[in-house]
Coordinates of C-alpha atoms in Angstrom, one line a residue:
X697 CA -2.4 -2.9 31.9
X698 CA -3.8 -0.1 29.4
X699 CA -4.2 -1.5 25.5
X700 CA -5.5 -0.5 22.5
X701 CA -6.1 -1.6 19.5
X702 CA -4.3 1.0 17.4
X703 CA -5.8 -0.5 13.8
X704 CA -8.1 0.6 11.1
X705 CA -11.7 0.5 12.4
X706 CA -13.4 -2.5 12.8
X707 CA -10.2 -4.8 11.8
X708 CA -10.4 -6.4 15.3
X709 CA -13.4 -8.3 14.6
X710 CA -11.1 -9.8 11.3
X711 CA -8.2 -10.4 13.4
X712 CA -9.8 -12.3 16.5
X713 CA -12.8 -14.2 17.1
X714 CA -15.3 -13.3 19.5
X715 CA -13.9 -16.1 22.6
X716 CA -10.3 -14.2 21.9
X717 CA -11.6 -11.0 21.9
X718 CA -13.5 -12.1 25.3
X719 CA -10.3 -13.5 26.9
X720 CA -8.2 -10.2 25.7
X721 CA -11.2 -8.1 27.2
X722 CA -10.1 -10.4 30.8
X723 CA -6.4 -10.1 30.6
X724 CA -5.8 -6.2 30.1
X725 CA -7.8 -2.6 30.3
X726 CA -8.9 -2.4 26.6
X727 CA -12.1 -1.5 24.6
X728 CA -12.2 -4.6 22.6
X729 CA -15.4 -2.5 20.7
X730 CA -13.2 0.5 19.9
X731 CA -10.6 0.9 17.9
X732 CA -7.9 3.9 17.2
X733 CA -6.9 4.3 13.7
X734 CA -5.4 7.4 14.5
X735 CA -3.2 8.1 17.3
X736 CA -2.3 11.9 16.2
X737 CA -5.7 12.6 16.4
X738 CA -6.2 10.9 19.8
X739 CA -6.2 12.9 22.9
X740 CA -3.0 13.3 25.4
X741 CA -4.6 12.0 28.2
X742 CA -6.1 8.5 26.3
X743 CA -2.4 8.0 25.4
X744 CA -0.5 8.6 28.5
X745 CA -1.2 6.1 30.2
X746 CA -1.3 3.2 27.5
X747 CA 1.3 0.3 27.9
X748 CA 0.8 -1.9 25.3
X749 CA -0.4 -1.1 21.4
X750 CA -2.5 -4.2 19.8
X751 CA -1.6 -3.2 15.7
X752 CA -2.2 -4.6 12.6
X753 CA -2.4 -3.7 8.5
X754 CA -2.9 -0.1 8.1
X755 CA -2.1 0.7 11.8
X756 CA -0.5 4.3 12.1
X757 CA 3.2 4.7 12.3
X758 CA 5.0 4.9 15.5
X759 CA 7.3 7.6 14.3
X760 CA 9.1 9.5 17.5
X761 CA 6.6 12.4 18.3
X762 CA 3.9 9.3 18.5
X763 CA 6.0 7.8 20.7
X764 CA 6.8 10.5 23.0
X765 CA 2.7 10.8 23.7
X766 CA 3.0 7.4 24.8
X767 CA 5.1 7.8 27.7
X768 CA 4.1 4.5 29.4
X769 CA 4.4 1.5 26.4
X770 CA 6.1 -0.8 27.0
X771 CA 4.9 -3.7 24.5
X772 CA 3.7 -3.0 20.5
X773 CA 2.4 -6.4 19.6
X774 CA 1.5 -6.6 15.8
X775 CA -0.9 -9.0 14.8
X776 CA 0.6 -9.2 11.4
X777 CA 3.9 -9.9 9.5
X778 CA 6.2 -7.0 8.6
X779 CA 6.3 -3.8 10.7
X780 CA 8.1 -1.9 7.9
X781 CA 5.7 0.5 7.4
X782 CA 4.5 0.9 11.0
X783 CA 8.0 1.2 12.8
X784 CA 10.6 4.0 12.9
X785 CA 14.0 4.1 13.9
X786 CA 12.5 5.7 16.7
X787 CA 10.7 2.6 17.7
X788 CA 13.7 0.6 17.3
X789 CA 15.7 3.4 19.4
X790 CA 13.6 2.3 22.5
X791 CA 15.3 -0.3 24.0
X792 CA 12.2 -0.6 26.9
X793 CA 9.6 -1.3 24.0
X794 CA 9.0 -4.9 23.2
X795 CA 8.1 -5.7 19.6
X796 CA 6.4 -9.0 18.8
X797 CA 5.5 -9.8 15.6
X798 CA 2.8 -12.7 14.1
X799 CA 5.2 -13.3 11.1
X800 CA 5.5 -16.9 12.1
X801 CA 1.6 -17.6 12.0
X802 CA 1.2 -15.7 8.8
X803 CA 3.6 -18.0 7.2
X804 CA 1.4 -21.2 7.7
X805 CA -0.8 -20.5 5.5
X806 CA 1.5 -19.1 2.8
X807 CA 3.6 -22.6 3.4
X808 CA 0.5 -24.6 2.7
X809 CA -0.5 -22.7 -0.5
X810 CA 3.0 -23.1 -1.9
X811 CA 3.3 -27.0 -1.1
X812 CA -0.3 -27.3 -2.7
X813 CA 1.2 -25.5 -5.7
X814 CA 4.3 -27.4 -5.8
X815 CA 2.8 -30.5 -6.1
X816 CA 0.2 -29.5 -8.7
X817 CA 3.2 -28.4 -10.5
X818 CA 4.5 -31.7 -10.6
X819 CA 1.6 -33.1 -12.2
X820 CA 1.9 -30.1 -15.1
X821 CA -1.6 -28.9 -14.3
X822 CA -1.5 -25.6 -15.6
X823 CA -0.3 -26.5 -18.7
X824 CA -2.3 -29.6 -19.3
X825 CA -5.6 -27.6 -18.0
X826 CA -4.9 -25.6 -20.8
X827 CA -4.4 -28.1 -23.1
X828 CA -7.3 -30.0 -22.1
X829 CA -9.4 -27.3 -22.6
X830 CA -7.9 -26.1 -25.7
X831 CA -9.0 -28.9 -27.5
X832 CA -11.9 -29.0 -25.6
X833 CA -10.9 -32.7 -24.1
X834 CA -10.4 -34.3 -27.1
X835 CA -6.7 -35.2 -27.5
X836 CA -5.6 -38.6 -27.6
X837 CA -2.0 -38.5 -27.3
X838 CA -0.4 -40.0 -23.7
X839 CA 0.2 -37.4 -21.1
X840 CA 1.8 -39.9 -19.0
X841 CA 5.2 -39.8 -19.7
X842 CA 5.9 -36.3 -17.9
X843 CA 6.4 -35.0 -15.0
X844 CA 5.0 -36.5 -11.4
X845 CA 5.9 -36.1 -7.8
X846 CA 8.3 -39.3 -7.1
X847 CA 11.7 -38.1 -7.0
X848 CA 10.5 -34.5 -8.5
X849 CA 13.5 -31.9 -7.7
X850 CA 11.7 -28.8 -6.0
X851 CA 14.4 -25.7 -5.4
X852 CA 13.4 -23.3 -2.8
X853 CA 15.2 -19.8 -2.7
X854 CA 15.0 -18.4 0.9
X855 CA 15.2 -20.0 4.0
X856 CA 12.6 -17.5 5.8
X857 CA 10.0 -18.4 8.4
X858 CA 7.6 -19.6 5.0
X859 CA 10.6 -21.3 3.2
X860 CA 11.2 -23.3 6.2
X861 CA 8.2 -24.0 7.3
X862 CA 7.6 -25.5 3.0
X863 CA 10.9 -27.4 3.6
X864 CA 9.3 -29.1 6.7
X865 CA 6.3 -29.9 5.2
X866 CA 7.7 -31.2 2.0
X867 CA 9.2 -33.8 3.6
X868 CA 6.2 -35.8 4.1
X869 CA 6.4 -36.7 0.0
X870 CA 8.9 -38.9 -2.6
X871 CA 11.1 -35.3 -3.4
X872 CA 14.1 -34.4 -3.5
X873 CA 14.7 -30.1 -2.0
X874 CA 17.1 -28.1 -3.1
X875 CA 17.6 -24.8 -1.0
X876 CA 19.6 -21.6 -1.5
X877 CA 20.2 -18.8 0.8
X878 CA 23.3 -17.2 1.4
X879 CA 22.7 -16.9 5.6
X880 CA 22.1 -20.9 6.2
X881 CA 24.8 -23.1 6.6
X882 CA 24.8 -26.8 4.9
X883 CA 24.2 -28.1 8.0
X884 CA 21.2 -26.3 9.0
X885 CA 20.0 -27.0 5.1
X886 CA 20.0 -30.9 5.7
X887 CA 18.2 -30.5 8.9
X888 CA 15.7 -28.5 6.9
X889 CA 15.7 -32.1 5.2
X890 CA 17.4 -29.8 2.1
X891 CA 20.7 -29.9 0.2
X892 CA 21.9 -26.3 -0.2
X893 CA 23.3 -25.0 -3.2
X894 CA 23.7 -21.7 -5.6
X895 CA 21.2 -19.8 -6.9
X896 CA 21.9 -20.6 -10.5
X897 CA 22.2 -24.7 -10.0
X898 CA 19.0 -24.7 -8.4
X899 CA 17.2 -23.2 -11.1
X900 CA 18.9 -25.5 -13.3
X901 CA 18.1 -28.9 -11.3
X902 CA 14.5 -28.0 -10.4
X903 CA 11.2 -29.6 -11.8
X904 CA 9.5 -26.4 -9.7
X905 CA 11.6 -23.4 -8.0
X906 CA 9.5 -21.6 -5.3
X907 CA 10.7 -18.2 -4.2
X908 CA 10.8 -17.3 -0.2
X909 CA 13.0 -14.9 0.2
X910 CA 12.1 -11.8 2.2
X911 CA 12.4 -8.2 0.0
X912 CA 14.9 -6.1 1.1
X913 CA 17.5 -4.0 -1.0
X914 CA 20.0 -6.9 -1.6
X915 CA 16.8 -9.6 -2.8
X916 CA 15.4 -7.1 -5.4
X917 CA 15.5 -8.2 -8.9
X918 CA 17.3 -11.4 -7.5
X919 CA 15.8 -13.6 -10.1
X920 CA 17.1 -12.1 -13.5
X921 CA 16.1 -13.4 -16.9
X922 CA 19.3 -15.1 -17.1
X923 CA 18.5 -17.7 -14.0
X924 CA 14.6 -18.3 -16.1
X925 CA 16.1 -18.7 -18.9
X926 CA 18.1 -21.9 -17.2
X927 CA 15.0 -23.5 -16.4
X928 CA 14.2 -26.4 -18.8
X929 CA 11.1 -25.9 -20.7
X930 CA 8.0 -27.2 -19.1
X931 CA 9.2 -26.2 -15.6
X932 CA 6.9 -23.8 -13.0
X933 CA 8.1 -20.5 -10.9
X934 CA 6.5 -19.7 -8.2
X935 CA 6.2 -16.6 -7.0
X936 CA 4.2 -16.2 -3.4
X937 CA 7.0 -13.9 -1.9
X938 CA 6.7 -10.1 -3.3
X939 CA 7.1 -9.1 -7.5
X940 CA 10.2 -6.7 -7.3
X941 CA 12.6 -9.8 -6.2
X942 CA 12.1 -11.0 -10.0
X943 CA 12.6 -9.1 -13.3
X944 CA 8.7 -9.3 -14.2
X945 CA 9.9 -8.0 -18.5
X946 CA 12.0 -11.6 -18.2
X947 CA 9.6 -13.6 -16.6
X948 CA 6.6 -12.7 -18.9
X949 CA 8.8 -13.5 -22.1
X950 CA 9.1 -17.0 -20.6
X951 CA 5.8 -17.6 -19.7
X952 CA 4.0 -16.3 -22.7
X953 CA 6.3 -18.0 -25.4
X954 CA 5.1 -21.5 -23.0
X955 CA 8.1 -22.0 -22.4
X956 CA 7.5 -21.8 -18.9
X957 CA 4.6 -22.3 -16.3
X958 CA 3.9 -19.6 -13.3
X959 CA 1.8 -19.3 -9.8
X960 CA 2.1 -15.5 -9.6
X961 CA 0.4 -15.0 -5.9
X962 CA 2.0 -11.4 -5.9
X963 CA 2.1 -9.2 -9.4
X964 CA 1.6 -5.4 -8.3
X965 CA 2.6 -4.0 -11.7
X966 CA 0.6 -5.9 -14.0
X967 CA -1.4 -3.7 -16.1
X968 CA -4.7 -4.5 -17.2
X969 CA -3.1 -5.2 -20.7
X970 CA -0.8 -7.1 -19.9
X971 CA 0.1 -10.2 -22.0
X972 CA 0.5 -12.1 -18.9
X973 CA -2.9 -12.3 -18.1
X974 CA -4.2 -14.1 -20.8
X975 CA -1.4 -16.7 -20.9
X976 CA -3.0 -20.5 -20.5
X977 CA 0.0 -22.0 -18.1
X978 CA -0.2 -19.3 -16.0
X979 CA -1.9 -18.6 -12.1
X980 CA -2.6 -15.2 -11.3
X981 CA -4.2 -14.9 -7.8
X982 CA -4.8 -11.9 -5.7
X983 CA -2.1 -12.3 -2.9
X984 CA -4.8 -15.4 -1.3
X985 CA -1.7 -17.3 -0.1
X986 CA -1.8 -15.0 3.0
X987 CA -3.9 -15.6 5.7
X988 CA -7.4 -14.3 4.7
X989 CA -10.8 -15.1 6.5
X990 CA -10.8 -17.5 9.4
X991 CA -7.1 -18.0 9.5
X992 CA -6.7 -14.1 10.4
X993 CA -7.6 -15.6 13.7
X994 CA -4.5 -17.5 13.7
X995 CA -2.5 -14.1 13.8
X996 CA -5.3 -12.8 16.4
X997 CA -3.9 -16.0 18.6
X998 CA -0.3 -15.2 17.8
X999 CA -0.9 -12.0 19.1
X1000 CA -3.2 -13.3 22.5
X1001 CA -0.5 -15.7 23.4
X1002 CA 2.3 -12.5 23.6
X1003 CA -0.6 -10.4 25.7
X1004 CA -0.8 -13.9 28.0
X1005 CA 3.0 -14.1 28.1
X1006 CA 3.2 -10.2 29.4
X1007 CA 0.3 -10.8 31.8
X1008 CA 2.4 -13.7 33.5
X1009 CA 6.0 -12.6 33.1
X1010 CA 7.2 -15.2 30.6
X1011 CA 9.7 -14.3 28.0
X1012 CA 7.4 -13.5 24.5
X1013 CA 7.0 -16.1 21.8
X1014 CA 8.1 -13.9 18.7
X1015 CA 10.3 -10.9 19.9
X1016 CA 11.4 -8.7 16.7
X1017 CA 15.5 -8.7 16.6
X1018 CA 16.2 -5.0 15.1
X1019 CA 19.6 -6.2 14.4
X1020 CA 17.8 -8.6 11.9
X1021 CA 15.9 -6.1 10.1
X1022 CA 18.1 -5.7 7.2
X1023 CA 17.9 -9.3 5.9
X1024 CA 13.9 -10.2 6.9
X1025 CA 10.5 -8.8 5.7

């Protein structure tokens, strides 16, 4: 079975470990050395025969005269999250084309960071770092009375592969979980171990409101300066999803006054001027709640096991459902 890797150069080596690259070497016809960052530019005859595409980030788009060089795929198998900018309605036109996708092991990681977060937002830690530091440790007044983790309301908006897999993990502490997403039903929220509710009384409830949702059109600007400004002071936002879903001019008023504290994972239009940056209860990381170093060779394993599933004939482990594409990442 002819592959390819169909990725930037040299991304295999980030994506899969040296043992998986050996096993993918056994399974199917591929150059596990070479890569093709450009299938335009690639030759009619390396293409014609090729069944399955290995892709990635930055891997070129598989628009319909790509596709029409590649007479023989029959698989695409992304060893990342969302194919958005890698898939055309062409792609999604070809009913004999499997699409698998490693959204499921890129939300681990995403999962952990945000239940890290939520519990160091129970404790107040951004805003008593800054505190601390502000008075260079010398403030005697109690800190105790605030805040904690036993019986702390978290609200999660978006019951997506990382908003689930936070809901599951939460459960292993004293909290209660609010959830809100207008596809899940009540009963599905409780088996999530959440109790579902609206938008605006989970930002009213919660000690710590983690946004999950995927963006799409109907998501974008969901969280409005109104729903912030029903957060009680001395609450955290999180934001490890993407930055158009909230209204960043609303958001930074918050923040900055202290009114509010924020883990912004995801911030694409902040400008180097920007007040946000210097605000003391505030996280600003560079997207690091993605998979990053050795856990890209989670999503190189995602992507092995749908190459072993093809090899053997067994159903694959994350098919992507086109009819779902308007309501996920």
């Amino acid at each position: 079975m002819k592959t390819i890797l169909a990725m930037p150069q040299d991304q295999q080596h980030l994506m899969f470990g040296p043992g998986q690259l050996q096993e993918l070497s056994g399974l199917v016809e591929i150059e596990v050395d070479r890569t093709v960052p450009d299938l335009q530019a690639a030759a009619d005859e390396q293409l014609a025969d090729v069944e399955v595409l290995i892709t990635g980030w930055g891997s070129p788009r598989l628009d319909a005269a790509t596709l029409q060089r590649l007479p023989a795929l029959r698989a695409v198998v992304h060893t990342a999250g969302t194919l958005r900018r890698i898939a055309s309605p062409a792609l999604w036109e070809r009913e004999d084309i499997l699409v698998t996708t490693a959204a499921e092991a890129n939300a681990l990681p995403v999962a952990e960071y945000s239940v890290a977060q939520i519990l160091l937002a129970g404790k107040q830690s951004l805003s008593r770092e800054a505190a601390h530091r502000r008075c260079r440790g010398q403030e005697h007044t109690s800190t105790l009375a605030h805040g904690g983790n036993f019986g702390a309301v978290v609200g999660l908006i978006g019951a997506s592969r990382v908003g689930r897999a936070v809901a599951r993990l939460l459960r292993n502490f004293d909290l209660t979980v609010l959830l809100s997403d207008p596809y899940v039903s009540e009963e599905e929220a409780r088996g999530l171990g959440a109790e579902l509710v609206a938008l605006e009384e989970l930002f009213r409830r919660s000690d710590v409101v983690s946004l999950h949702a995927p963006d799409v059109p109907s998501t974008q600007g969901m969280v409005t300066g109104a729903l912030l400004a029903s957060m009680r002071e001395g609450t955290t936002f999180i934001n490890t999803a993407r930055p158009a879903l909230v209204e960043l001019d609303a958001l930074r008023e918050q923040v900055v006054s202290g009114r509010l504290s924020a883990v912004l994972d995801v911030h694409d239009d902040l400008a180097p001027e920007d007040p946000l940056w210097d605000a003391p209860a505030v996280s600003i990381t560079p997207h690091i709640a993605g998979s990053l170093g050795n856990e890209l060779h989670r999503l190189g394993e995602s992507a092995l096991e749908e190459i072993r599933r093809l090899c053997t004939g067994r159903p694959p482990y994350a098919p992507v459902d086109p009819s779902m594409l308007a309501i996920v990442a």
